[in-house]
Coordinates of C-alpha atoms in Angstrom, one line a residue:
X1 CA -58.4 -191.0 6.7
X2 CA -60.2 -189.4 3.7
X3 CA -61.2 -191.7 0.9
X4 CA -59.4 -191.2 -2.3
X5 CA -61.3 -189.7 -5.2
X6 CA -61.6 -192.4 -8.0
X7 CA -59.7 -191.5 -11.1
X8 CA -62.0 -191.3 -14.1
X9 CA -60.7 -193.1 -17.2
X10 CA -59.6 -190.7 -19.9
X11 CA -59.7 -191.1 -23.7
X12 CA -56.9 -193.2 -25.3
X13 CA -53.7 -191.3 -26.1
X14 CA -54.0 -192.3 -29.7
X15 CA -57.3 -190.4 -29.9
X16 CA -55.6 -187.3 -28.3
X17 CA -52.8 -187.5 -30.9
X18 CA -55.3 -187.9 -33.7
X19 CA -57.2 -184.8 -32.5
X20 CA -54.0 -182.8 -32.2
X21 CA -53.0 -183.6 -35.8
X22 CA -56.5 -182.8 -37.0
X23 CA -56.6 -179.5 -35.0
X24 CA -53.2 -178.6 -36.5
X25 CA -54.1 -179.4 -40.1
X26 CA -57.8 -178.6 -40.3
X27 CA -57.4 -174.8 -39.7
X28 CA -54.8 -174.7 -42.4
X29 CA -57.0 -176.5 -44.9
X30 CA -60.0 -174.4 -43.9
X31 CA -58.0 -171.2 -44.1
X32 CA -56.7 -172.1 -47.6
X33 CA -60.3 -173.0 -48.7
X34 CA -61.6 -169.7 -47.2
X35 CA -58.9 -167.6 -48.9
X36 CA -59.6 -169.4 -52.2
X37 CA -63.4 -168.9 -51.9
X38 CA -63.0 -165.3 -51.0
X39 CA -60.7 -164.8 -54.0
X40 CA -63.3 -166.4 -56.3
X41 CA -66.1 -164.4 -54.8
X42 CA -64.1 -161.2 -55.2
X43 CA -63.3 -162.2 -58.8
X44 CA -67.0 -162.8 -59.5
X45 CA -68.0 -159.5 -58.0
X46 CA -65.2 -157.6 -59.9
X47 CA -66.3 -159.3 -63.2
X48 CA -69.9 -158.4 -62.6
X49 CA -69.0 -154.9 -61.7
X50 CA -66.7 -154.6 -64.8
X51 CA -69.5 -155.9 -67.0
X52 CA -71.9 -153.4 -65.5
X53 CA -69.5 -150.6 -66.0
X54 CA -68.8 -151.5 -69.6
X55 CA -72.6 -151.8 -70.3
X56 CA -73.3 -148.5 -68.6
X57 CA -70.4 -146.8 -70.4
X58 CA -71.7 -148.1 -73.7
X59 CA -75.2 -146.9 -72.9
X60 CA -73.8 -143.4 -72.1
X61 CA -71.8 -143.4 -75.4
X62 CA -74.8 -144.6 -77.4
X63 CA -77.0 -141.9 -75.9
X64 CA -74.4 -139.2 -76.7
X65 CA -74.3 -140.5 -80.3
X66 CA -78.1 -140.3 -80.5
X67 CA -78.0 -136.9 -79.0
X68 CA -75.4 -135.8 -81.6
X69 CA -77.6 -137.0 -84.4
X70 CA -80.7 -135.3 -82.9
X71 CA -78.7 -132.1 -82.5
X72 CA -77.7 -132.2 -86.2
X73 CA -81.4 -132.6 -87.1
X74 CA -82.5 -129.9 -84.6
X75 CA -80.0 -127.4 -86.2
X76 CA -81.7 -127.8 -89.6
X77 CA -84.7 -125.9 -88.2
X78 CA -82.7 -123.0 -86.8
X79 CA -82.8 -120.9 -90.0
X80 CA -86.5 -121.2 -90.4
X81 CA -87.1 -120.2 -86.7
X82 CA -84.7 -117.3 -86.9
X83 CA -86.6 -115.8 -89.8
X84 CA -89.8 -116.2 -87.8
X85 CA -88.6 -113.6 -85.3
X86 CA -88.8 -110.8 -88.0
X87 CA -92.6 -110.6 -88.0
X88 CA -92.6 -111.1 -84.2
X89 CA -90.4 -108.1 -83.6
X90 CA -92.2 -106.0 -86.2
X91 CA -95.5 -106.6 -84.4
X92 CA -93.8 -105.5 -81.1
X93 CA -92.7 -102.2 -82.7
X94 CA -96.1 -101.7 -84.3
X95 CA -97.8 -102.1 -80.9
X96 CA -95.6 -99.4 -79.4
X97 CA -93.6 -102.0 -77.6
X98 CA -96.7 -102.9 -75.6
X99 CA -97.1 -106.7 -75.5
X100 CA -100.8 -106.3 -74.5
X101 CA -101.5 -104.5 -77.8
X102 CA -99.8 -107.1 -80.0
X103 CA -101.9 -109.4 -82.2
X104 CA -100.0 -112.6 -81.6
X105 CA -102.6 -114.8 -83.5
X106 CA -102.1 -112.7 -86.6
X107 CA -98.4 -113.2 -86.4
X108 CA -98.8 -117.0 -86.0
X109 CA -101.0 -117.1 -89.1
X110 CA -98.4 -115.0 -90.9
X111 CA -95.8 -117.7 -90.0
X112 CA -98.0 -120.3 -91.5
X113 CA -99.6 -121.5 -88.2
X114 CA -96.7 -123.8 -87.6
X115 CA -95.2 -122.0 -84.6
X116 CA -96.6 -120.7 -81.3
X117 CA -95.4 -117.4 -79.9
X118 CA -94.4 -116.8 -76.2
X119 CA -93.5 -113.5 -74.4
X120 CA -91.6 -114.1 -71.1
X121 CA -91.3 -111.1 -68.7
X122 CA -88.3 -110.3 -66.5
X123 CA -89.8 -112.5 -63.7
X124 CA -89.5 -115.6 -65.9
X125 CA -93.2 -115.9 -66.4
X126 CA -94.9 -116.5 -69.7
X127 CA -97.1 -113.4 -69.8
X128 CA -98.5 -113.7 -73.3
X129 CA -98.7 -116.7 -75.7
X130 CA -100.7 -118.3 -78.5
X131 CA -100.5 -121.6 -76.6
X132 CA -103.0 -121.4 -73.7
X133 CA -101.7 -124.5 -71.7
X134 CA -98.4 -122.8 -70.9
X135 CA -99.8 -119.3 -70.2
X136 CA -98.5 -118.1 -66.8
X137 CA -95.8 -120.8 -66.4
X138 CA -93.0 -119.6 -64.1
X139 CA -89.5 -120.7 -65.1
X140 CA -88.0 -119.7 -61.7
X141 CA -89.0 -123.2 -60.7
X142 CA -86.1 -124.4 -62.9
X143 CA -83.3 -122.1 -61.5
X144 CA -80.6 -123.1 -64.0
X145 CA -83.0 -122.6 -67.0
X146 CA -84.2 -119.2 -65.6
X147 CA -80.6 -118.0 -65.3
X148 CA -80.0 -119.0 -68.9
X149 CA -83.0 -117.2 -70.4
X150 CA -82.3 -114.1 -68.3
X151 CA -78.8 -114.1 -69.9
X152 CA -80.4 -114.4 -73.4
X153 CA -82.9 -111.6 -72.6
X154 CA -80.1 -109.2 -71.6
X155 CA -78.1 -110.1 -74.7
X156 CA -78.5 -109.2 -78.4
X157 CA -78.3 -112.5 -80.3
X158 CA -80.8 -115.0 -81.6
X159 CA -80.5 -118.4 -79.8
X160 CA -82.0 -121.6 -81.0
X161 CA -82.8 -124.4 -78.5
X162 CA -83.0 -128.1 -78.8
X163 CA -86.2 -130.2 -79.4
X164 CA -87.4 -130.8 -75.9
X165 CA -90.6 -132.0 -74.2
X166 CA -93.2 -129.4 -73.6
X167 CA -93.7 -128.9 -69.8
X168 CA -97.5 -128.9 -69.8
X169 CA -98.3 -131.8 -72.2
X170 CA -95.0 -133.6 -72.7
X171 CA -95.1 -133.1 -76.5
X172 CA -91.9 -132.4 -78.4
X173 CA -91.2 -128.9 -79.6
X174 CA -88.4 -127.0 -81.2
X175 CA -87.8 -123.7 -79.3
X176 CA -85.8 -120.6 -80.2
X177 CA -85.3 -117.2 -78.3
X178 CA -84.7 -113.6 -79.2
X179 CA -84.6 -110.6 -76.8
X180 CA -86.9 -107.7 -77.3
X181 CA -85.2 -104.5 -78.6
X182 CA -85.6 -102.9 -75.2
X183 CA -84.6 -106.1 -73.4
X184 CA -87.8 -105.9 -71.3
X185 CA -89.0 -109.3 -72.6
X186 CA -87.8 -112.5 -74.1
X187 CA -89.5 -113.6 -77.3
X188 CA -89.9 -117.4 -77.8
X189 CA -91.0 -119.4 -80.8
X190 CA -92.1 -123.1 -80.4
X191 CA -92.4 -125.4 -83.5
X192 CA -94.9 -128.2 -82.9
X193 CA -93.9 -131.9 -83.0
X194 CA -96.1 -132.7 -86.0
X195 CA -93.8 -130.6 -88.2
X196 CA -90.8 -132.9 -87.7
X197 CA -92.0 -136.1 -86.2
X198 CA -91.5 -138.2 -89.3
X199 CA -87.9 -137.0 -89.6
X200 CA -86.9 -137.3 -85.9
X201 CA -88.5 -140.7 -84.9
X202 CA -85.7 -142.6 -86.7
X203 CA -83.4 -141.8 -83.8
X204 CA -84.6 -143.0 -80.4
X205 CA -82.6 -143.6 -77.2
X206 CA -84.3 -146.8 -76.2
X207 CA -83.7 -148.6 -79.4
X208 CA -80.1 -147.4 -79.5
X209 CA -79.2 -148.9 -76.0
X210 CA -81.4 -152.0 -76.4
X211 CA -78.6 -154.0 -78.1
X212 CA -76.2 -153.3 -75.2
X213 CA -78.9 -154.2 -72.7
X214 CA -79.8 -157.4 -74.5
X215 CA -76.2 -158.8 -74.2
X216 CA -76.3 -158.2 -70.4
X217 CA -78.4 -161.1 -69.0
X218 CA -78.7 -159.5 -65.6
X219 CA -80.5 -156.4 -66.7
X220 CA -84.3 -156.7 -66.0
X221 CA -85.4 -153.2 -67.1
X222 CA -84.3 -149.9 -68.5
X223 CA -86.0 -146.5 -68.1
X224 CA -84.8 -143.1 -69.2
X225 CA -85.7 -139.8 -67.5
X226 CA -85.0 -136.2 -68.7
X227 CA -83.7 -133.3 -66.7
X228 CA -87.1 -132.6 -65.2
X229 CA -87.4 -136.1 -63.8
X230 CA -90.0 -137.1 -66.4
X231 CA -90.0 -140.6 -67.8
X232 CA -89.1 -140.8 -71.4
X233 CA -89.2 -144.6 -71.9
X234 CA -90.2 -147.5 -69.7
X235 CA -93.1 -148.7 -67.7
X236 CA -94.6 -147.1 -64.6
X237 CA -94.0 -148.6 -61.2
X238 CA -96.1 -148.4 -58.0
X239 CA -93.1 -146.9 -56.1
X240 CA -92.3 -144.3 -58.7
X241 CA -92.4 -141.5 -56.1
X242 CA -89.3 -143.0 -54.4
X243 CA -87.7 -143.8 -57.7
X244 CA -88.2 -140.3 -59.1
X245 CA -86.6 -138.9 -55.9
X246 CA -83.5 -140.9 -56.7
X247 CA -83.6 -139.7 -60.3
X248 CA -83.7 -136.1 -59.3
X249 CA -81.0 -136.6 -56.7
X250 CA -78.7 -138.3 -59.3
X251 CA -79.4 -135.4 -61.7
X252 CA -78.9 -132.7 -59.0
X253 CA -75.6 -134.3 -57.9
X254 CA -74.7 -135.3 -61.4
X255 CA -73.5 -138.7 -60.3
X256 CA -74.5 -142.4 -60.2
X257 CA -76.6 -143.8 -57.3
X258 CA -77.7 -147.3 -56.5
X259 CA -80.3 -148.9 -54.4
X260 CA -80.2 -152.6 -53.5
X261 CA -83.3 -154.7 -52.7
X262 CA -81.9 -157.8 -51.1
X263 CA -85.4 -159.3 -50.6
X264 CA -86.3 -159.2 -54.3
X265 CA -82.7 -159.9 -55.4
X266 CA -82.5 -156.6 -57.4
X267 CA -80.0 -153.8 -57.7
X268 CA -81.2 -150.5 -59.3
X269 CA -78.6 -148.0 -60.5
X270 CA -79.4 -144.4 -61.5
X271 CA -76.8 -143.4 -64.1
X272 CA -76.4 -139.7 -64.9
X273 CA -75.6 -139.2 -68.6
X274 CA -73.9 -135.8 -68.9
X275 CA -74.8 -134.1 -72.3
X276 CA -74.4 -130.4 -71.7
X277 CA -74.1 -127.9 -74.5
X278 CA -73.4 -124.2 -73.8
X279 CA -74.9 -123.2 -77.1
X280 CA -78.4 -124.1 -76.0
X281 CA -80.6 -123.1 -73.1
X282 CA -81.9 -126.6 -72.4
X283 CA -79.8 -129.2 -70.6
X284 CA -80.2 -132.5 -72.6
X285 CA -78.5 -134.5 -69.8
X286 CA -80.6 -137.6 -68.7
X287 CA -80.7 -140.2 -66.0
X288 CA -80.9 -143.9 -67.0
X289 CA -82.5 -146.3 -64.5
X290 CA -81.1 -149.8 -64.9
X291 CA -82.5 -152.6 -62.8
X292 CA -80.2 -155.6 -62.4
X293 CA -81.0 -159.0 -60.9
X294 CA -78.5 -160.3 -58.4
X295 CA -80.0 -163.8 -58.2
X296 CA -77.8 -165.2 -61.0
X297 CA -74.6 -164.0 -59.2
X298 CA -75.9 -165.3 -55.9
X299 CA -76.6 -168.7 -57.5
X300 CA -73.1 -168.8 -59.0
X301 CA -71.7 -167.9 -55.6
X302 CA -73.7 -170.6 -53.8
X303 CA -72.6 -173.2 -56.3
X304 CA -69.0 -172.1 -55.8
X305 CA -69.3 -172.3 -52.0
X306 CA -70.9 -175.8 -52.4
X307 CA -67.9 -177.0 -54.4
X308 CA -65.5 -175.6 -51.9
X309 CA -67.4 -177.2 -49.1
X310 CA -67.3 -180.6 -50.8
X311 CA -63.6 -180.2 -51.5
X312 CA -62.9 -179.2 -47.9
X313 CA -64.9 -182.2 -46.6
X314 CA -62.9 -184.6 -48.8
X315 CA -59.6 -183.0 -47.7
X316 CA -60.5 -183.4 -44.1
X317 CA -61.5 -187.0 -44.5
X318 CA -58.2 -187.8 -46.3
X319 CA -56.3 -186.0 -43.5
X320 CA -58.3 -187.9 -40.9
X321 CA -57.4 -191.3 -42.5
X322 CA -53.7 -190.5 -42.8
X323 CA -53.7 -189.1 -39.3
X324 CA -55.2 -192.3 -37.9
X325 CA -52.5 -194.4 -39.5
X326 CA -49.7 -192.1 -38.2
X327 CA -51.2 -192.0 -34.7
X328 CA -51.6 -195.8 -34.6
X329 CA -48.0 -196.2 -35.5
X330 CA -46.7 -193.6 -33.1
X331 CA -48.7 -195.0 -30.1
X332 CA -47.8 -198.7 -30.5
X333 CA -44.9 -198.6 -28.0
X334 CA -47.1 -196.8 -25.5
X335 CA -49.9 -199.4 -25.8
X336 CA -47.3 -202.2 -25.2
X337 CA -46.1 -200.4 -22.1
X338 CA -49.6 -199.8 -20.9
X339 CA -50.3 -203.6 -21.1
X340 CA -47.2 -204.5 -19.1
X341 CA -47.8 -201.8 -16.5
X342 CA -51.5 -202.9 -16.2
X343 CA -50.3 -206.5 -15.5
X344 CA -48.0 -205.2 -12.8
X345 CA -50.7 -203.1 -11.3
X346 CA -52.9 -206.2 -11.0
X347 CA -50.3 -207.8 -8.7
X348 CA -48.0 -209.6 -11.2
X349 CA -44.8 -207.9 -10.1
X350 CA -42.7 -210.5 -12.0
X351 CA -44.3 -209.6 -15.3
X352 CA -41.5 -208.4 -17.7
X353 CA -41.6 -204.8 -19.2
X354 CA -41.2 -205.1 -22.9
X355 CA -39.0 -202.4 -24.5
X356 CA -39.5 -201.3 -28.2
X357 CA -39.7 -198.2 -30.2
X358 CA -37.6 -195.0 -30.0
X359 CA -34.9 -194.2 -27.5
X360 CA -37.4 -192.3 -25.2
X361 CA -39.6 -195.4 -24.9
X362 CA -36.6 -197.6 -24.2
X363 CA -35.6 -195.3 -21.3
X364 CA -39.2 -195.3 -20.1
X365 CA -39.3 -199.1 -20.1
X366 CA -36.1 -199.4 -18.1
X367 CA -37.3 -196.8 -15.6
X368 CA -40.6 -198.7 -15.1
X369 CA -38.6 -202.0 -14.5
X370 CA -36.4 -200.3 -11.9
X371 CA -39.5 -198.8 -10.2
X372 CA -41.2 -202.3 -10.0
X373 CA -38.0 -203.8 -8.4
X374 CA -37.9 -200.9 -5.9
X375 CA -41.6 -201.4 -5.3
X376 CA -41.1 -205.1 -4.5
X377 CA -38.4 -204.3 -1.9
X378 CA -40.5 -201.5 -0.4
X379 CA -43.5 -203.9 0.0
X380 CA -41.3 -206.4 1.8
X381 CA -40.2 -203.7 4.2
X382 CA -43.8 -202.5 4.7
X383 CA -44.9 -205.9 5.7
X384 CA -42.3 -206.0 8.4
X385 CA -43.2 -202.6 9.7
X386 CA -47.0 -203.2 9.5
X387 CA -46.9 -205.7 12.4
X388 CA -44.9 -203.3 14.5
X389 CA -47.4 -200.5 13.8
X390 CA -50.3 -202.8 14.7
X391 CA -48.8 -203.5 18.0
X392 CA -48.2 -199.8 18.8
X393 CA -51.7 -198.9 17.6
X394 CA -53.3 -201.4 20.1
X395 CA -51.3 -199.8 22.9
X396 CA -52.2 -196.2 21.8
X397 CA -55.9 -197.1 21.6
X398 CA -55.9 -198.5 25.1
X399 CA -54.2 -195.3 26.4
X400 CA -56.7 -193.1 24.5
X401 CA -59.6 -194.9 26.0
X402 CA -58.2 -194.5 29.5
X403 CA -57.5 -190.8 29.0
X404 CA -60.9 -190.2 27.5
X405 CA -62.6 -191.8 30.4
X406 CA -60.6 -189.7 32.9
X407 CA -61.4 -186.5 30.9
X408 CA -65.1 -187.2 30.9
X409 CA -65.1 -187.9 34.6
X410 CA -63.2 -184.6 35.2
X411 CA -65.7 -182.7 33.1
X412 CA -68.6 -184.2 35.0
X413 CA -67.0 -183.3 38.4
X414 CA -66.1 -179.8 37.2
X415 CA -69.7 -179.2 36.0
X416 CA -71.0 -180.5 39.3
X417 CA -68.6 -178.3 41.3
X418 CA -69.5 -175.3 39.1
X419 CA -73.2 -175.8 39.6
X420 CA -72.8 -176.2 43.4
X421 CA -70.6 -173.1 43.6
X422 CA -72.9 -171.1 41.4
X423 CA -75.9 -172.1 43.4
X424 CA -74.3 -171.4 46.8
X425 CA -72.6 -168.1 45.7
X426 CA -75.8 -166.9 44.2
X427 CA -77.8 -167.8 47.4
X428 CA -75.2 -166.0 49.5
X429 CA -75.2 -163.0 47.2
X430 CA -79.1 -162.8 47.3
X431 CA -79.1 -163.0 51.1
X432 CA -76.4 -160.3 51.3
X433 CA -78.3 -158.2 48.8
X434 CA -81.5 -158.5 50.8
X435 CA -79.8 -157.5 54.1
X436 CA -78.2 -154.6 52.3
X437 CA -81.6 -153.4 51.1
X438 CA -83.0 -153.6 54.7
X439 CA -79.9 -151.9 56.1
X440 CA -80.0 -149.2 53.4
X441 CA -83.6 -148.4 54.3
X442 CA -82.6 -147.9 58.0
X443 CA -79.6 -145.8 57.1
X444 CA -81.3 -143.5 54.6
X445 CA -79.9 -140.0 55.0
X446 CA -76.9 -141.3 57.1
X447 CA -73.3 -140.9 55.9
X448 CA -72.9 -144.7 56.0
X449 CA -75.6 -145.1 53.3
X450 CA -73.3 -144.2 50.5
X451 CA -70.8 -146.9 51.5
X452 CA -73.6 -149.4 51.7
X453 CA -74.7 -148.5 48.2
X454 CA -71.2 -149.1 46.9
X455 CA -71.2 -152.5 48.6
X456 CA -74.6 -153.2 47.1
X457 CA -73.2 -152.4 43.6
X458 CA -70.5 -154.9 44.2
X459 CA -73.1 -157.5 45.1
X460 CA -75.1 -156.7 42.0
X461 CA -72.0 -157.1 39.8
X462 CA -71.2 -160.4 41.6
X463 CA -74.8 -161.7 40.9
X464 CA -74.4 -160.6 37.2
X465 CA -71.1 -162.5 37.0
X466 CA -72.6 -165.7 38.4
X467 CA -75.6 -165.4 36.0
X468 CA -73.3 -164.9 33.0
X469 CA -71.1 -167.8 34.0
X470 CA -74.1 -170.1 34.4
X471 CA -75.4 -168.9 31.0
X472 CA -72.0 -169.7 29.4
X473 CA -72.0 -173.1 31.0
X474 CA -75.4 -173.8 29.5
X475 CA -74.3 -172.6 26.1
X476 CA -71.2 -174.8 26.2
X477 CA -73.2 -177.8 27.5
X478 CA -74.2 -178.6 23.9
X479 CA -76.5 -177.4 21.2
X480 CA -80.2 -177.3 22.2
X481 CA -83.1 -177.9 19.8
X482 CA -84.6 -174.6 18.6
X483 CA -88.3 -174.3 19.1
X484 CA -91.0 -171.7 18.3
X485 CA -91.1 -169.0 21.0
X486 CA -93.7 -166.2 21.2
X487 CA -91.7 -163.0 21.4
X488 CA -94.2 -160.7 23.0
X489 CA -94.6 -162.5 26.5
X490 CA -90.8 -162.8 26.7
X491 CA -90.3 -159.1 26.1
X492 CA -93.0 -158.0 28.5
X493 CA -91.7 -160.3 31.3
X494 CA -88.2 -158.8 31.0
X495 CA -89.6 -155.3 31.0
X496 CA -91.5 -156.1 34.3
X497 CA -88.3 -157.2 35.9
X498 CA -86.8 -153.8 35.2
X499 CA -89.1 -151.5 37.2
X500 CA -86.5 -148.7 37.6
X501 CA -86.2 -148.1 33.9
X502 CA -88.7 -146.1 31.7
X503 CA -89.3 -148.6 28.8
X504 CA -91.5 -148.1 25.7
X505 CA -92.8 -151.2 23.9
X506 CA -95.7 -151.4 21.3
X507 CA -96.1 -155.2 21.3
X508 CA -95.8 -157.9 18.6
X509 CA -97.3 -161.1 17.3
X510 CA -94.1 -162.6 16.0
X511 CA -92.9 -166.1 16.8
X512 CA -89.2 -166.9 16.4
X513 CA -86.9 -169.9 16.5
X514 CA -84.9 -169.9 19.8
X515 CA -84.6 -171.7 23.2
X516 CA -85.1 -170.7 26.8
X517 CA -81.8 -168.7 26.9
X518 CA -83.2 -166.0 24.6
X519 CA -84.3 -164.1 27.7
X520 CA -80.6 -163.6 28.6
X521 CA -80.2 -161.5 25.4
X522 CA -83.0 -159.2 26.5
X523 CA -81.8 -159.1 30.1
X524 CA -78.3 -158.0 29.1
X525 CA -79.4 -155.5 26.5
X526 CA -82.1 -153.8 28.6
X527 CA -79.8 -153.9 31.7
X528 CA -77.0 -152.3 29.7
X529 CA -79.3 -149.6 28.5
X530 CA -80.5 -148.8 32.0
X531 CA -77.0 -149.0 33.5
X532 CA -75.1 -146.9 30.9
X533 CA -78.0 -144.6 29.9
X534 CA -77.7 -142.4 33.0
X535 CA -80.5 -140.9 35.2
X536 CA -83.8 -140.5 33.4
X537 CA -82.8 -142.6 30.4
X538 CA -85.6 -143.6 28.0
X539 CA -85.5 -147.1 26.6
X540 CA -87.5 -148.3 23.5
X541 CA -87.9 -151.9 22.4
X542 CA -89.0 -152.3 18.8
X543 CA -89.9 -155.5 16.9
X544 CA -90.3 -155.5 13.1
X545 CA -90.9 -158.4 10.7
X546 CA -88.8 -158.3 7.4
X547 CA -88.5 -161.0 4.7
X548 CA -88.7 -164.1 6.9
X549 CA -86.8 -162.5 9.8
X550 CA -87.7 -160.6 12.9
X551 CA -85.6 -157.5 13.7
X552 CA -85.5 -156.6 17.4
X553 CA -84.0 -153.2 18.5
X554 CA -83.2 -152.0 22.1
X555 CA -82.7 -148.3 21.9
X556 CA -81.8 -145.7 24.6
X557 CA -81.5 -142.0 24.9
X558 CA -78.2 -142.2 26.8
X559 CA -74.8 -140.8 25.8
X560 CA -74.4 -143.3 22.9
X561 CA -71.4 -145.5 21.9
X562 CA -68.4 -144.0 20.0
X563 CA -67.9 -145.5 16.5
X564 CA -64.3 -146.5 17.4
X565 CA -65.4 -149.2 19.9
X566 CA -68.7 -150.5 18.3
X567 CA -66.9 -153.3 16.4
X568 CA -65.2 -154.8 19.5
X569 CA -68.0 -154.6 22.0
X570 CA -69.1 -158.2 21.4
X571 CA -65.7 -159.8 22.1
X572 CA -65.1 -161.9 25.3
X573 CA -64.2 -159.6 28.3
X574 CA -64.6 -156.5 26.1
X575 CA -65.7 -153.4 28.1
X576 CA -66.8 -149.9 27.3
X577 CA -65.1 -146.7 28.2
X578 CA -67.6 -145.5 30.9
X579 CA -67.1 -145.8 34.6
X580 CA -70.1 -148.2 35.0
X581 CA -68.5 -150.7 32.5
X582 CA -69.5 -154.3 33.4
X583 CA -67.8 -157.6 33.4
X584 CA -67.4 -157.8 29.6
X585 CA -69.4 -161.1 29.3
X586 CA -72.9 -159.8 28.7
X587 CA -72.6 -158.7 25.0
X588 CA -70.4 -161.7 24.3
X589 CA -73.2 -164.0 25.5
X590 CA -75.7 -162.0 23.4
X591 CA -73.6 -162.5 20.2
X592 CA -73.0 -166.2 21.0
X593 CA -76.8 -166.9 21.5
X594 CA -78.0 -164.9 18.5
X595 CA -75.5 -166.5 16.1
X596 CA -76.6 -170.0 17.4
X597 CA -80.2 -169.0 16.6
X598 CA -79.0 -168.2 13.0
X599 CA -79.3 -164.4 13.4
X600 CA -77.0 -161.3 13.5
X601 CA -76.4 -158.6 16.2
X602 CA -74.8 -155.2 15.9
X603 CA -74.3 -152.0 17.8
X604 CA -75.7 -148.9 16.1
X605 CA -76.8 -145.3 16.7
X606 CA -80.3 -144.6 17.7
X607 CA -80.3 -141.7 15.2
X608 CA -78.2 -142.6 12.2
X609 CA -74.9 -140.7 12.0
X610 CA -75.4 -139.1 15.5
X611 CA -73.8 -141.3 18.2
X612 CA -74.4 -138.6 20.9
X613 CA -78.2 -139.1 20.5
X614 CA -78.2 -142.6 22.1
X615 CA -77.3 -146.2 21.4
X616 CA -79.2 -149.0 19.7
X617 CA -78.5 -152.7 19.7
X618 CA -80.3 -154.6 16.9
X619 CA -80.4 -158.3 16.4
X620 CA -82.3 -160.5 13.9
X621 CA -84.0 -163.9 14.5
X622 CA -85.6 -166.4 12.1
X623 CA -89.3 -166.6 12.0
X624 CA -90.8 -169.9 13.1
X625 CA -92.3 -171.9 10.3
X626 CA -90.2 -170.3 7.5
X627 CA -86.9 -171.3 5.9
X628 CA -87.3 -175.0 6.8
X629 CA -87.7 -174.3 10.5
X630 CA -90.2 -176.0 12.8

């Protein structure tokens, strides 16, 4: 009778109830806290974003106001520059409309030396000028500006430009344009910065936006870039190449871009300030680079999360205390019942079952009382029947001993008779087989020789049957101890016992775990190959060592084995389909022995996928000295 598995004590029911209450309440509290913290976080992010948007909108508005003031100042110079084109065009006519023959320096002196003269050809290149640094500059590099000056060259009107930074030196100049009378060139005048610096410096972009920036504590730095990506205000940075690429992208796409550096806790926004004016050739739009710090917002968020965590912890503690009180009250009737049942379980069947609590507990108490009463009655009946069972068991034990002794004696006698019969039948078969060989030699060439051969085949089959029966008897006689056996002498001995077969064997040094019945496997497999292979069959014995195992193959060049019967060849009394089929015990014995040795055996094709090219029987054996073997 199997021993009962001991029941491991579980946790108290009160603790399970407490855990159930906590598991029901804690997710709700955590969810509420999570929703609240997400709402606060979202509100903080929205406030920060609104504050940034307001600041950036104020910056754009301030820059537009400054630009409006600068435009009013720039327009005060238009009349002076328009009059300067009179001498410019007169010199062009005097030179026969050949710019190379014009005396531009004389015209500059005539204009008081305050303005430089530029002549731009149809290709957008400054071909002639009184300002050498910009000679040969190609405006096609700024496609939008080139399109604008081409439009002016093909027109008939004077057009004043804004005060912009000079491309080669960055100095401020006031430019104006007039097409040549033949529209082959575009004339340009540039008024130097020194002429209007004292009037224009009162309006600067940085000072205008500084007040808005100062009220935003998260702004670390502000830099302003013009349409060419040149820095107007602000300090240089080591990574300005990457920053200028973002500036040019923001200007090209006329949008706002941002780059966040989480490691440094910074957020850089590139704000495109759109200030176009169709009356001027130059685009005064700019890009403002604002660098914000995100550390302050992260600190606020961390503080908020800390407060929520503290509140959540306090709430869970309060719920835990209240849950403990509730669980203690609800489980009191159960504890009383447990005490009473435990007393009964220790043998006090007269202990009363106390009833208290709700209706369910009252019914449970009554049921337990009824069960105890029934148990007492059952135990009394069991005591009466126990004595009867003991009496019957003594009688049965005596009968079993007698039957066992008789069965053992019968088995010994059967084994003795089987050994005597096998020995005597085998001797008789050998004598008959010997006389058959002598008689067959005398009758060679006579008609009676064929009949004698058939009789000899019967004797051979009888000898094989006796040998197989003896082998099965030894197998069923009990498990033998497996020992290391050298495989090579065993194989060669069985090959020598089959002189009629042509057998190829290369030899081996392998030692396997088996017993003295291993030779029966080789006898059966080599005998089957010779018997079923037909005249002139070739037999090959191969031995290979693989991963702690030895694989032995007995292959023949006979007609092979159909796939349909390979799986049932190793059954008891299973036979093949050929006329020379044997007793059906040989392969069954092979399978039984190989499995006892811890190996596997199977029927296969000598050539994979081609049964007609011959059969192969392959079995594996464990190597001696590996896998915990001797």
